[in-house]
mmCIF file of C-alpha atoms and ligand atoms in Angstrom:
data_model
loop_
_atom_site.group_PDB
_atom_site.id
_atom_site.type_symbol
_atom_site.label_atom_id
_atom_site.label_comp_id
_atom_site.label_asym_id
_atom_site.label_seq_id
_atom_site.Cartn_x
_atom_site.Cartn_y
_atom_site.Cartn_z
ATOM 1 C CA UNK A 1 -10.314 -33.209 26.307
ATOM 2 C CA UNK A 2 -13.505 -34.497 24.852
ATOM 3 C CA UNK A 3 -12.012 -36.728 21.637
ATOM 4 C CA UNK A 4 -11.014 -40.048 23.212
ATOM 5 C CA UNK A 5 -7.644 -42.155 21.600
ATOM 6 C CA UNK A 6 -9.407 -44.582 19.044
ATOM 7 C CA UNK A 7 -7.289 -48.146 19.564
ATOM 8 C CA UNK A 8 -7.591 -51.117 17.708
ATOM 9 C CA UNK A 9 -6.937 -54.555 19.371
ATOM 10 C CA UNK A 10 -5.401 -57.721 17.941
ATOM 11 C CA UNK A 11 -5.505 -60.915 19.585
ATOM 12 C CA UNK A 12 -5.552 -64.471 18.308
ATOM 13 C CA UNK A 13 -7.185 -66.149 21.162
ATOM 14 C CA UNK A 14 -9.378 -66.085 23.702
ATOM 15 C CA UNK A 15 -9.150 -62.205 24.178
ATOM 16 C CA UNK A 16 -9.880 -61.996 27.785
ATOM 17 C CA UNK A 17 -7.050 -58.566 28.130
ATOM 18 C CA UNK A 18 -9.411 -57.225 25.645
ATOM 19 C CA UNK A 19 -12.172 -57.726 27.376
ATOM 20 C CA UNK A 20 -10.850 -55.936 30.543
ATOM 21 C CA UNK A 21 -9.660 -52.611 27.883
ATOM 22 C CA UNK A 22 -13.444 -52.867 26.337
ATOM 23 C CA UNK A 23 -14.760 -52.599 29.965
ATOM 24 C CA UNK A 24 -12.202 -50.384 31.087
ATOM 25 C CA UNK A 25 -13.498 -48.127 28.407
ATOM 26 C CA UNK A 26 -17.364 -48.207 29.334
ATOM 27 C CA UNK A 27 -16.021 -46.378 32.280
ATOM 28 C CA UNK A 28 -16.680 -42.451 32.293
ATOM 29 C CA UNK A 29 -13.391 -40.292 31.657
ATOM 30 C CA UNK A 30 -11.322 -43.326 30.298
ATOM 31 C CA UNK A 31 -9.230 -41.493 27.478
ATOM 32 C CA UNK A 32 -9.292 -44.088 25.235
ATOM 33 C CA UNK A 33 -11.961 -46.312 22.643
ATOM 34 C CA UNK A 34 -11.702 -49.507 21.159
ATOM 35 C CA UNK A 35 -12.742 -48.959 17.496
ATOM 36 C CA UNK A 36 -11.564 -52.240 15.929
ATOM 37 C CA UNK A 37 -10.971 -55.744 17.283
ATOM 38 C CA UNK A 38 -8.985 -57.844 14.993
ATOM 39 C CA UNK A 39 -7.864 -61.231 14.628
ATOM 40 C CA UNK A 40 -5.323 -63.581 12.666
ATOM 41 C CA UNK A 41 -7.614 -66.659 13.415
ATOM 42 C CA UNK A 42 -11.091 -66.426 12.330
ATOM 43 C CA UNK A 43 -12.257 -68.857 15.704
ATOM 44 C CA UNK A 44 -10.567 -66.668 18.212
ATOM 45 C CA UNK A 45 -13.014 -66.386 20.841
ATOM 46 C CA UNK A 46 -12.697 -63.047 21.670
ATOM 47 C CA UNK A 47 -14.078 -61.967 18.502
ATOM 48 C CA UNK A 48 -17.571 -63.598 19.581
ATOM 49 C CA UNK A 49 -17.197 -61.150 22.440
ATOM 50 C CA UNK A 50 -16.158 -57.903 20.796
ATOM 51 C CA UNK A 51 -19.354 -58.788 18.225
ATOM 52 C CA UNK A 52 -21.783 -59.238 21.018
ATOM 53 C CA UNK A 53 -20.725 -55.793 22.401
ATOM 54 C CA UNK A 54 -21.067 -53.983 19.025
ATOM 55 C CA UNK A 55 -17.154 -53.108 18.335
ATOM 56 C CA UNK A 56 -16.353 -53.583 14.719
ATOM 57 C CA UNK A 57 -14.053 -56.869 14.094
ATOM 58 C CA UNK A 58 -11.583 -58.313 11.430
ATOM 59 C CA UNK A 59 -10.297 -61.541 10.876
ATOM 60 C CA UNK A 60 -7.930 -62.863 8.532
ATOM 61 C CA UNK A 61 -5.916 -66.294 8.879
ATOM 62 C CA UNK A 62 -2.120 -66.028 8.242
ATOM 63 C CA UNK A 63 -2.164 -69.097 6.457
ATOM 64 C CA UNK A 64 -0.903 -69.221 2.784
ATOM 65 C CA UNK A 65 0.476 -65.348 3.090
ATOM 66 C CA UNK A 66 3.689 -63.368 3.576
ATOM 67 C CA UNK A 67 4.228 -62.276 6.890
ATOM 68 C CA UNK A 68 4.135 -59.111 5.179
ATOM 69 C CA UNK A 69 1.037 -59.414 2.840
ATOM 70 C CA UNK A 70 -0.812 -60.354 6.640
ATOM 71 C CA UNK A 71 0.336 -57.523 8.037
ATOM 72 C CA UNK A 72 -0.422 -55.541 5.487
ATOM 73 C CA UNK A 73 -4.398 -56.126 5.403
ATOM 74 C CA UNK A 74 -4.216 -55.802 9.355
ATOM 75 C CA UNK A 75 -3.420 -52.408 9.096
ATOM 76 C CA UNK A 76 -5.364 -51.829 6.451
ATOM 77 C CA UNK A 77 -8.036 -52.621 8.529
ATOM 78 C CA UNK A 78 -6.854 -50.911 11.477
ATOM 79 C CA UNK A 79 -6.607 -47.530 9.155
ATOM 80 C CA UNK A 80 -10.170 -48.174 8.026
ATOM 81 C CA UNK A 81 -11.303 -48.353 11.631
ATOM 82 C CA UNK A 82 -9.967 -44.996 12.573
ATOM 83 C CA UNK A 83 -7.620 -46.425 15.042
ATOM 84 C CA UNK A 84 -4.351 -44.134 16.279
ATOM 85 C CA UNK A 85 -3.227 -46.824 18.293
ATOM 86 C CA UNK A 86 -2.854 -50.464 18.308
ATOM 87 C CA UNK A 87 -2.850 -52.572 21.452
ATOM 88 C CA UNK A 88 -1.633 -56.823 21.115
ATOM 89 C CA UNK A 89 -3.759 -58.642 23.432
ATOM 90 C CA UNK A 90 -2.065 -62.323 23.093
ATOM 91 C CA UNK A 91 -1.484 -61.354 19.402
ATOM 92 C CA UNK A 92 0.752 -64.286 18.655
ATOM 93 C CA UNK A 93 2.602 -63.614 15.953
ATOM 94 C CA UNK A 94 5.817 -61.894 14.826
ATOM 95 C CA UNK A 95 5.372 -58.855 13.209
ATOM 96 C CA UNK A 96 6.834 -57.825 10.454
ATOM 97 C CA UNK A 97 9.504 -54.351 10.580
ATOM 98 C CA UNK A 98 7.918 -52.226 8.268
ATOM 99 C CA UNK A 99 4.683 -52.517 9.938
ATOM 100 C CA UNK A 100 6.309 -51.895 13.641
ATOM 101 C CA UNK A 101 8.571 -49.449 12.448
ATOM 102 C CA UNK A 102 5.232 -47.325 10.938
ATOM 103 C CA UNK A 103 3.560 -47.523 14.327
ATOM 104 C CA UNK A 104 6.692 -46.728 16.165
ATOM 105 C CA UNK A 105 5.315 -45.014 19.813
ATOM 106 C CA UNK A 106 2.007 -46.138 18.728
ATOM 107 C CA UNK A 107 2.133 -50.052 19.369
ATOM 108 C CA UNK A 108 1.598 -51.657 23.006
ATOM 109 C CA UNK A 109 2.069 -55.193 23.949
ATOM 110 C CA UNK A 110 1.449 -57.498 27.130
ATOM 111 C CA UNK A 111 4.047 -59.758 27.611
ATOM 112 C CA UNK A 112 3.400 -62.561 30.484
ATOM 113 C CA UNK A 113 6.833 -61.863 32.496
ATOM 114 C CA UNK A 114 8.689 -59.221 34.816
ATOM 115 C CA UNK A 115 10.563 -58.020 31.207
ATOM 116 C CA UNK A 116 13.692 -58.068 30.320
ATOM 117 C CA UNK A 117 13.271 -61.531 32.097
ATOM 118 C CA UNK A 118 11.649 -64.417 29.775
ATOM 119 C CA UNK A 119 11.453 -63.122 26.439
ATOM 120 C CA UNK A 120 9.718 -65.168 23.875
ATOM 121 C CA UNK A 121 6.956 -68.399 25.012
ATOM 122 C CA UNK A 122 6.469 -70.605 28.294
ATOM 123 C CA UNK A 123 7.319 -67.414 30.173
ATOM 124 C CA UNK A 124 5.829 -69.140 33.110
ATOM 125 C CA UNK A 125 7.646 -72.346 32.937
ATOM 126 C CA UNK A 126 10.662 -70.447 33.017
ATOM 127 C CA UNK A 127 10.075 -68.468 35.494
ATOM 128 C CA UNK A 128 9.087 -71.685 38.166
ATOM 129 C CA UNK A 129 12.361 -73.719 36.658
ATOM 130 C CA UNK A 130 14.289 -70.706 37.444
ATOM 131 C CA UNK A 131 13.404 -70.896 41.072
ATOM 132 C CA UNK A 132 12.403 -67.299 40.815
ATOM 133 C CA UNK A 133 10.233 -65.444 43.649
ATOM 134 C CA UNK A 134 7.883 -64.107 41.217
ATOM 135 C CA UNK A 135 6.534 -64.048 37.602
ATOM 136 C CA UNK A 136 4.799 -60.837 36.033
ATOM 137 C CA UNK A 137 3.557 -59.278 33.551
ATOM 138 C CA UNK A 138 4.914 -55.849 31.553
ATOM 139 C CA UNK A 139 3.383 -53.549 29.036
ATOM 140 C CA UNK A 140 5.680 -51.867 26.768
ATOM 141 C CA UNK A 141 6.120 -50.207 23.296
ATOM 142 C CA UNK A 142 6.722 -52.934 20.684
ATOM 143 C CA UNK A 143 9.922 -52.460 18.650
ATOM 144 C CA UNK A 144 11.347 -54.530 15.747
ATOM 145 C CA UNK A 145 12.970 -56.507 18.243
ATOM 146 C CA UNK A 146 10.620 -58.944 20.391
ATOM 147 C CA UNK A 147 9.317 -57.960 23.561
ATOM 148 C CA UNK A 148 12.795 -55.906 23.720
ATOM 149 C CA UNK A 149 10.494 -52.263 23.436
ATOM 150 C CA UNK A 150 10.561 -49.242 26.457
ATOM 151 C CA UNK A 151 8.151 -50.919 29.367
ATOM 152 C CA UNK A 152 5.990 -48.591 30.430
ATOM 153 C CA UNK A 153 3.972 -50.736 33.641
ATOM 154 C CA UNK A 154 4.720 -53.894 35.291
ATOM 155 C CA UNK A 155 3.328 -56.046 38.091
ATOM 156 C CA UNK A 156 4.821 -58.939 39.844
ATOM 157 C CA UNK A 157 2.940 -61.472 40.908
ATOM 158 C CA UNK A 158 4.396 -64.154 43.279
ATOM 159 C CA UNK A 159 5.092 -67.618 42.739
ATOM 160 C CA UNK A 160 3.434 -70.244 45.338
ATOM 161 C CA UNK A 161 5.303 -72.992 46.646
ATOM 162 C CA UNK A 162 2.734 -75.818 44.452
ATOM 163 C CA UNK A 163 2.810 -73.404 41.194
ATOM 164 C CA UNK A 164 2.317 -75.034 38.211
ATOM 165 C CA UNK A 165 2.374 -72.959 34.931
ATOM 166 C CA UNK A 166 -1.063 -73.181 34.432
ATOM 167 C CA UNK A 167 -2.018 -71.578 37.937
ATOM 168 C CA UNK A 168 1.039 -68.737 37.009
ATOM 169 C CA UNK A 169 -0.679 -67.938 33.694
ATOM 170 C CA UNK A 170 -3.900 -67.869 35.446
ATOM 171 C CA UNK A 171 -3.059 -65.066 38.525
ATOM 172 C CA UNK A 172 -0.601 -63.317 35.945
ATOM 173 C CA UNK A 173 -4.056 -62.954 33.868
ATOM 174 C CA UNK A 174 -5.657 -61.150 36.480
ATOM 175 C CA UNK A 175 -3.073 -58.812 37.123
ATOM 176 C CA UNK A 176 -2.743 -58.257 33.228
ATOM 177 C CA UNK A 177 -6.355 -57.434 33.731
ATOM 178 C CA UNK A 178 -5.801 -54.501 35.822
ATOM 179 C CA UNK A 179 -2.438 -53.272 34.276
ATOM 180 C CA UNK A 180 -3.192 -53.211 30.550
ATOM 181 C CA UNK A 181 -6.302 -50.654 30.540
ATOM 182 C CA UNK A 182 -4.233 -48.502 33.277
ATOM 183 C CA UNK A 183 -1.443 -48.444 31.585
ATOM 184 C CA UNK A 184 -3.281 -47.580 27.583
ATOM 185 C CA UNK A 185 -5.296 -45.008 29.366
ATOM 186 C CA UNK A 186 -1.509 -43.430 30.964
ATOM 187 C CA UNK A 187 -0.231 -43.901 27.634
ATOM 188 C CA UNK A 188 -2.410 -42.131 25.462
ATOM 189 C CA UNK A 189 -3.070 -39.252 27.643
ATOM 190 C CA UNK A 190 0.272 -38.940 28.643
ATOM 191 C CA UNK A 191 0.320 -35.361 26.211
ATOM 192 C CA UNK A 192 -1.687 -33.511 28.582
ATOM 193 C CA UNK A 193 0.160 -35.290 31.854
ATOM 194 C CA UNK A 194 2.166 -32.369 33.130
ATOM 195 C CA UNK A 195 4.594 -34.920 34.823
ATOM 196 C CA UNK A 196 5.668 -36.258 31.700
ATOM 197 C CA UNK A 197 5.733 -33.461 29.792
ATOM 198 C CA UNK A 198 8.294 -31.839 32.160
ATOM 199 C CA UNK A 199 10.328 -34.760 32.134
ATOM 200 C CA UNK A 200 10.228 -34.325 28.596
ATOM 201 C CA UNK A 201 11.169 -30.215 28.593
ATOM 202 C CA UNK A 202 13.941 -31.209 31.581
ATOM 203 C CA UNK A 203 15.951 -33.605 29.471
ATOM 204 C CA UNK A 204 15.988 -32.088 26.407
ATOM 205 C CA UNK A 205 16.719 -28.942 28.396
ATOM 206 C CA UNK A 206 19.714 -30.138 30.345
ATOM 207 C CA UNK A 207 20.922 -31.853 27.244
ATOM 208 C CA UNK A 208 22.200 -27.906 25.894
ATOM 209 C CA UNK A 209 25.506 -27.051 27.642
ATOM 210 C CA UNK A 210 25.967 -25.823 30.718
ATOM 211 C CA UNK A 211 22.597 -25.680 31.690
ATOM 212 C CA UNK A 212 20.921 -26.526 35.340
ATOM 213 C CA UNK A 213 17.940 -26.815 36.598
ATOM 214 C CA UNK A 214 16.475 -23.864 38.957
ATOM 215 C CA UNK A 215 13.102 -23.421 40.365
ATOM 216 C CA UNK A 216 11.856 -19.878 40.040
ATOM 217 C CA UNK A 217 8.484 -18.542 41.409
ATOM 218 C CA UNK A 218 7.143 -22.347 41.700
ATOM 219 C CA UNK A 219 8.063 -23.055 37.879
ATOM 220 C CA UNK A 220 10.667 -25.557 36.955
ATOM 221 C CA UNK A 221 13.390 -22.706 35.443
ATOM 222 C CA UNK A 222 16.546 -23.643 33.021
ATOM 223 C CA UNK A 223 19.801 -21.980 33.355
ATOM 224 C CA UNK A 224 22.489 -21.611 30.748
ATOM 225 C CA UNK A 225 25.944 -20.973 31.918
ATOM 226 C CA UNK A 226 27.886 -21.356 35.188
ATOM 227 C CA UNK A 227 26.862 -20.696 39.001
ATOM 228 C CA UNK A 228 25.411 -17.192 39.692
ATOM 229 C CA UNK A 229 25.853 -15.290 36.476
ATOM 230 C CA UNK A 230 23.701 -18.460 34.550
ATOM 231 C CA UNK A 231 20.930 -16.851 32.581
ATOM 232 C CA UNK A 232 17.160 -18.109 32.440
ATOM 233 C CA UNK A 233 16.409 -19.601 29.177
ATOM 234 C CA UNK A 234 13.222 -21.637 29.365
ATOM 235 C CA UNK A 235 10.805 -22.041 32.434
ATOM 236 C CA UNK A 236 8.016 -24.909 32.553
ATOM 237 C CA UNK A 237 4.775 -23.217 33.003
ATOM 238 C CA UNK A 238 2.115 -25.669 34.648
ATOM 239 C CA UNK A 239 -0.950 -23.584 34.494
ATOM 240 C CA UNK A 240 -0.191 -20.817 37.209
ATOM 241 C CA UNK A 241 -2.359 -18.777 36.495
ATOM 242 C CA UNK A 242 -5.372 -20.849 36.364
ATOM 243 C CA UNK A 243 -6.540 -19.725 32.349
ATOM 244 C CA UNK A 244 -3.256 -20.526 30.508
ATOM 245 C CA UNK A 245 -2.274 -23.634 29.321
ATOM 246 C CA UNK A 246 0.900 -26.482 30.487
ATOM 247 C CA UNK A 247 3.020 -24.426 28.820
ATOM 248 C CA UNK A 248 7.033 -23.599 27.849
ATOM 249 C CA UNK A 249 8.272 -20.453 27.840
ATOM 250 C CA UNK A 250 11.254 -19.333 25.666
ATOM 251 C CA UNK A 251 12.782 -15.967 25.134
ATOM 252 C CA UNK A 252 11.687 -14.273 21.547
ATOM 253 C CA UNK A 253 14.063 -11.660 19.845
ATOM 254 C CA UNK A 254 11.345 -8.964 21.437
ATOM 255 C CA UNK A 255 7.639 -7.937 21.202
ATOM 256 C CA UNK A 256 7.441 -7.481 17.634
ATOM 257 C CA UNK A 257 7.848 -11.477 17.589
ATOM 258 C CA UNK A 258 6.246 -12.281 20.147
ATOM 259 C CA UNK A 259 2.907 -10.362 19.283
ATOM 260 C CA UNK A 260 3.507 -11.709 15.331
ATOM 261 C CA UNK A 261 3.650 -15.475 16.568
ATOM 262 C CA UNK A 262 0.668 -15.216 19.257
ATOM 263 C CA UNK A 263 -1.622 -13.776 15.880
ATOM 264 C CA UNK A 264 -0.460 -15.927 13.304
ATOM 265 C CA UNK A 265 -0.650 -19.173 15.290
ATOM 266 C CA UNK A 266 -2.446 -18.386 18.495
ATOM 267 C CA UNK A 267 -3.130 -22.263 18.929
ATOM 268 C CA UNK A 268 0.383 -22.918 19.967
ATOM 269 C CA UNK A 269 1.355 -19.637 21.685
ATOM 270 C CA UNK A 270 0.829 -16.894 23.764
ATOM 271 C CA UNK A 271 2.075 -14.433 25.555
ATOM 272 C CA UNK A 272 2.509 -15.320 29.097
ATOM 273 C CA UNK A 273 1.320 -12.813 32.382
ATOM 274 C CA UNK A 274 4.505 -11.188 33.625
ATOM 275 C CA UNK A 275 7.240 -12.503 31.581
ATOM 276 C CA UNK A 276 5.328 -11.438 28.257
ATOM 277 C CA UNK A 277 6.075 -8.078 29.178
ATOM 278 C CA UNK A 278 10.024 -8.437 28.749
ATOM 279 C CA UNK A 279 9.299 -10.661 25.366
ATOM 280 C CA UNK A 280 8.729 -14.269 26.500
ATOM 281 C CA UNK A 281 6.616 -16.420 24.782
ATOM 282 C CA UNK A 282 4.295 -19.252 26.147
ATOM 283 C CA UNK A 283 4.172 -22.330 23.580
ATOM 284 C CA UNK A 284 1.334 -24.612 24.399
ATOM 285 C CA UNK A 285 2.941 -28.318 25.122
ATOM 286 C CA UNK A 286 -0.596 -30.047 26.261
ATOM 287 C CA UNK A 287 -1.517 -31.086 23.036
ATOM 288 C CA UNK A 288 -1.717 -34.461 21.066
ATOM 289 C CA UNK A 289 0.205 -33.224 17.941
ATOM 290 C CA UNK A 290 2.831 -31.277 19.402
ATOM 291 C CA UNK A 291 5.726 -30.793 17.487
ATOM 292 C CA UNK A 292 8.665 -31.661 19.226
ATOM 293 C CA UNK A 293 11.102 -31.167 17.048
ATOM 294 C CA UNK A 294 9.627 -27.364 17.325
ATOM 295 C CA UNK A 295 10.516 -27.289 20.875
ATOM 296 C CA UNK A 296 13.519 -28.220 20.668
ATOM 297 C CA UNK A 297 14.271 -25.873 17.952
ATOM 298 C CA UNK A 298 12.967 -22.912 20.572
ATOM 299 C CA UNK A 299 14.578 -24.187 23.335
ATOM 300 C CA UNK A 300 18.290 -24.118 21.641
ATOM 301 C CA UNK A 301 17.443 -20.323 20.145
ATOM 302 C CA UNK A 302 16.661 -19.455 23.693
ATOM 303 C CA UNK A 303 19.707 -20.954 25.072
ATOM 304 C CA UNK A 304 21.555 -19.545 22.576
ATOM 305 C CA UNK A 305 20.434 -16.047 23.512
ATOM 306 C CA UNK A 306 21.622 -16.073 27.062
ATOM 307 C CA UNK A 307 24.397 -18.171 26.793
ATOM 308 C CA UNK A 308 28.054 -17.005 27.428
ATOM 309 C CA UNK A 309 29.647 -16.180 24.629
ATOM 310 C CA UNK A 310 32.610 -18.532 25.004
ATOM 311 C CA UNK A 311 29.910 -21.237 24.213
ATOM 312 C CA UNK A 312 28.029 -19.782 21.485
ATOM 313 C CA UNK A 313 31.097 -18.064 19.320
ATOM 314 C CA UNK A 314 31.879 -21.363 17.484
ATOM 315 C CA UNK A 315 27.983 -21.163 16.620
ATOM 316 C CA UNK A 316 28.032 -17.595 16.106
ATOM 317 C CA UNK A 317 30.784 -18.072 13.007
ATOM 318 C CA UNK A 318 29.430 -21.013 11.513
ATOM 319 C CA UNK A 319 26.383 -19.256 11.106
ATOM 320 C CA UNK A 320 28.096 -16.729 8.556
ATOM 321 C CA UNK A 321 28.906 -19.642 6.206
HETATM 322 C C1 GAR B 401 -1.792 -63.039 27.938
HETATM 323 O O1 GAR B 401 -1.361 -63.619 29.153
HETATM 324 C C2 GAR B 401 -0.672 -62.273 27.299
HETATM 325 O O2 GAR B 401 0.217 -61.696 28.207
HETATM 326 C C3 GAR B 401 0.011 -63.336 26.507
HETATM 327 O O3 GAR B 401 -1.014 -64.127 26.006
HETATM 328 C C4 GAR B 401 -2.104 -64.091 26.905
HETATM 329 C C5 GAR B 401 -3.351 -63.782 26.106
HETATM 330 O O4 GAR B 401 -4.495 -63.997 26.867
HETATM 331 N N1 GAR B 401 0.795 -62.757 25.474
HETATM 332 C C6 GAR B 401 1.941 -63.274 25.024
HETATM 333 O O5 GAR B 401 2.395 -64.314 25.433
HETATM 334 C C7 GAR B 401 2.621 -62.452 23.944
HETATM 335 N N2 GAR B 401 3.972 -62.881 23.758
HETATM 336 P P1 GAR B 401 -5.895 -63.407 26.421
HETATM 337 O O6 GAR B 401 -6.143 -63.819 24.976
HETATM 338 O O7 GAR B 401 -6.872 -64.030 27.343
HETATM 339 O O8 GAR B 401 -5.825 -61.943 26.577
#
């Protein structure tokens, strides 16, 4: 991959987790750029920094507008910037659900605790009065609901027998500094990361009925039916022959399909070495706009094809209405 994930940061303070994603990103290979540093307070700090390195900025006090008219002209400006992601840095404010809901999968935060402990402010505080070992830090998707979103990294940091909140917030800080770029950079590579994309494939796959998991030849295999007369419907292809691509491979209805989808659209498939001969198709799954939906469209067609007939019959009639 040579394009890089464009993010836009928003902070409202003194921006020091963006500084460790800007500097994260001088580093060669990091997947990701920061095209847009925003604020909702014009004196934030960190927007003196982001200027003095040369990344665009924004600022625009809440004050005397809707939550919604706010959020608004941030994303306006994010859009303007080019940004596919956006990344809250100590963005202190509650965002609005339109705006969250039309970056759903494509909104981080950094919350200062080991979530789904200490939701909300004085994370720290709470964490000492609790009596609890350690404090933390998480990233995780934002959601409508605060700091309630999947987590994606965390790292716990311990508590000292003097701790005060301020000394918490101030180690917490430094591990924020090494999770949040980490954790961005797994994020928005995480198309191409064959790990997660068979995760992906294997639960969608064992979510059809009676299906297993089987390895075959080194490839993760999925079988519909029961015990030894289950038939292969899907395999997960990790590159094995060096030239193809992370791949999924599905049965087609036979060559003529096969050969008519690797023409029209031979961005997303091909015909794979050995099992293209009997009419299996490759579809390429390491890329950024896959169409998921599409695979699990193939993947049910597939199943349906080798799967008993007990299973498929109710199918098989509602079809002819
Ligand atoms: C960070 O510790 C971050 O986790 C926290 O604010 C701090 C911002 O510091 N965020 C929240 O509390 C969000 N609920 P920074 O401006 O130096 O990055």
């Amino acid at each position: 991959m040579t394009d890089k994930a464009r993010i836009a940061v928003l902070i409202s303070g003194a921006g020091t987790n963006m500084a460790a994603l800007v500097y994260a990103s001088r580093i060669a290979d990091c997947p990701y750029e920061v095209v847009l540093v925003a604020a909702n307070d014009p004196a934030a700090p960190g927007l003196t920094l982001a200027e003095a390195e040369g990344i665009p900025t924004f600022a625009l006090p809440h004050k005397g507008l809707t939550r919604e008219a706010h959020d608004s002209a941030m994303e306006a400006a994010v859009l303007e910037a080019g940004a596919e992601y956006i990344v809250l840095a100590g963005y202190m404010r509650i965002l609005s659900e339109g705006f969250v809901e039309r970056w759903t999968g494509r909104m981080l935060n950094i919350h200062p605790s080991l979530l789904p402990k200490y939701k909300g402010l004085d994370t720290h505080a709470r964490a000492i009065a609790a009596g609890d070992s350690h404090g933390g830090t998480s990233v995780h998707l934002v959601t409508p609901e605060l700091d309630a979103g999947e987590v994606l990294a965390q790292i716990a940091v311990p508590i000292t027998p003097q701790e005060t909140a301020e000394s918490l917030a101030e180690r917490v800080k430094l591990a924020e500094h090494q999770l949040y770029p980490r954790a961005v950079a797994d994020y928005v590579s995480r198309w191409r990361n064959p790990g997660w994309l068979l995760a992906q494939i294997r639960t969608r796959a064992l979510a059809l009925p009676e299906t297993c998991e089987q390895e075959s030849f080194g490839s993760a295999g999925f079988r519909a039916g029961e015990g030894k007369s289950g038939k292969y419907f899907a395999y997960f292809s990790d590159r094995p022959h060096g030239h193809e691509r992370i791949a999924l491979l599905v049965k087609t209805s036979g060559m003529d399909e096969l050969h008519a989808l690797v023409e029209d659209q031979p961005e997303t498939y091909f015909k794979p070495a050995f099992y293209g001969a009997s009419g299996w198709v490759g579809i390429v799954l390491d890329r950024p706009d896959l169409d998921w939906g599409a695979v699990d469209a193939w993947l049910q067609r597939s199943w349906r094809s080798v799967a008993p007939k007990r299973l498929t019959r109710f199918m098989d009639i509602a079809d002819e209405f």
